Short mmCIF file of C-alpha atoms in Angstrom, two decimals:
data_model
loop_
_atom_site.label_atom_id
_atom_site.label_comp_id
_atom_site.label_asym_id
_atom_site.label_seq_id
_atom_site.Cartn_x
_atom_site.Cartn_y
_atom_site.Cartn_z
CA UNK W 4 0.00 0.00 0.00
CA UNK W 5 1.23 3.34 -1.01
CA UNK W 6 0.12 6.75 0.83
CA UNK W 7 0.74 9.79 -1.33
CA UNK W 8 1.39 13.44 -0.08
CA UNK W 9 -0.95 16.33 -0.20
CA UNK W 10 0.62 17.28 -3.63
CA UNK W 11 0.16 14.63 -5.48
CA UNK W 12 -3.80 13.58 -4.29
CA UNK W 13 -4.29 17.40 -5.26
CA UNK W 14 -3.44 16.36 -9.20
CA UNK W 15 -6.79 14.10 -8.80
CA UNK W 16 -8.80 16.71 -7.55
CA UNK W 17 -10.71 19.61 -9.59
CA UNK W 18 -11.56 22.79 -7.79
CA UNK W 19 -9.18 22.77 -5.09
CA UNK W 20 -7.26 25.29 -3.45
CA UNK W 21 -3.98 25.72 -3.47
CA UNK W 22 -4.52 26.62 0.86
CA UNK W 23 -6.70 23.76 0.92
CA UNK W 24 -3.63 20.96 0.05
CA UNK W 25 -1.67 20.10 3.31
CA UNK W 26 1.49 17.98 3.09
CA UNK W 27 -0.51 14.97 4.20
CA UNK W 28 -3.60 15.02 2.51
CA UNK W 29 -6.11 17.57 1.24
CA UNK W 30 -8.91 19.53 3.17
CA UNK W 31 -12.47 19.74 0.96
CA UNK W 32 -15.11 21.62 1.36
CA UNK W 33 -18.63 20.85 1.90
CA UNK W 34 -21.15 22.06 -0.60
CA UNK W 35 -24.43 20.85 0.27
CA UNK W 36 -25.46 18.34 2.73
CA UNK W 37 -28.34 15.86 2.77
CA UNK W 38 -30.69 13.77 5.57
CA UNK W 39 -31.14 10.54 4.53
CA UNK W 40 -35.05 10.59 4.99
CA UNK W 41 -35.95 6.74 3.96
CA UNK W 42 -33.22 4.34 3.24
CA UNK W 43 -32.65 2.79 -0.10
CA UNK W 44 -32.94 -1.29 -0.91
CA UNK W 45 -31.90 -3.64 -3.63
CA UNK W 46 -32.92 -6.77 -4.03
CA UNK W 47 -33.54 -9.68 -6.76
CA UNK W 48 -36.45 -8.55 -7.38
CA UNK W 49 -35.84 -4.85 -7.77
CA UNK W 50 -34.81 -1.53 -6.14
CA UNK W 51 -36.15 1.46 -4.11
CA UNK W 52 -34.13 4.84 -4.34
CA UNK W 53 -33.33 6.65 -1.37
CA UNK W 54 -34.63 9.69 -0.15
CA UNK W 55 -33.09 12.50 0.87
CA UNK W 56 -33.73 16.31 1.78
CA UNK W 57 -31.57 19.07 0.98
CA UNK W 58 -30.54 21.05 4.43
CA UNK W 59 -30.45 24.43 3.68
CA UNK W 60 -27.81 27.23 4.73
CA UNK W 61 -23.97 27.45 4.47
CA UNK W 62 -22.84 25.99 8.07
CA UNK W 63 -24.34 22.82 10.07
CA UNK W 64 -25.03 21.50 13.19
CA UNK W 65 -25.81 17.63 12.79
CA UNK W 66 -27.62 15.51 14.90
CA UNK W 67 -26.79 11.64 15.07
CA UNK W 68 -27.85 10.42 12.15
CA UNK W 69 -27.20 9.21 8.03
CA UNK W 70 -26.32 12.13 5.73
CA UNK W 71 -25.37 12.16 2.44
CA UNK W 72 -22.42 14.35 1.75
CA UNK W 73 -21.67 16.50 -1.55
CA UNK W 74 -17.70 18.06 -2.02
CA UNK W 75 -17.15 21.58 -3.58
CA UNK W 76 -14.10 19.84 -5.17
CA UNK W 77 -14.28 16.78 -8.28
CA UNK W 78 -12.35 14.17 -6.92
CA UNK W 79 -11.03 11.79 -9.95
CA UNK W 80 -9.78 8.72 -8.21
CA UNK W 81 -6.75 7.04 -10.73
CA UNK W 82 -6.80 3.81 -12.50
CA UNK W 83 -5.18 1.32 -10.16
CA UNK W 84 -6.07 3.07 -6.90
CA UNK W 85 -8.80 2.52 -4.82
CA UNK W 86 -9.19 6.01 -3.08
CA UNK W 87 -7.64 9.09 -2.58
#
């Protein structure tokens, strides 16, 4: 297993800040979270989409619970890796 520096995860990432890449790792911002409202299924015999709601505003305060998560950056994770 190979960890790579700040620098080099930054090349994978689209929208980032130069402030926002640390020498181990980047920091990302959060653009819009979501409360998982109803859980999603799949089975044999078909699927049922989650549902979420959009929580409005620019800064959070989350309770104990799911959320679903969306960056302000485009994270492009390289052929051969399996995360960044």
């Amino acid at each position: 297993m190979v960890v790579w520096l700040g620098d080099k995860v930054a090349k994978f990432i689209e929208g980032l800040k130069d402030e926002n890449i640390q020498p181990n790792g980047v920091d990302l911002t959060v653009s819009e979270i979501y409360v998982v409202k109803e859980a999603g299924e799949l089975t044999v015999s078909g699927r049922k989409i989650p549902q979420y709601e959009l929580l409005e505003g620019n800064k959070w305060l989350l309770k104990p619970g799911a959320y679903v998560v969306r960056y302000g950056e485009y994270i492009r994770v390289p052929e051969g890796a399996v995360g960044i």
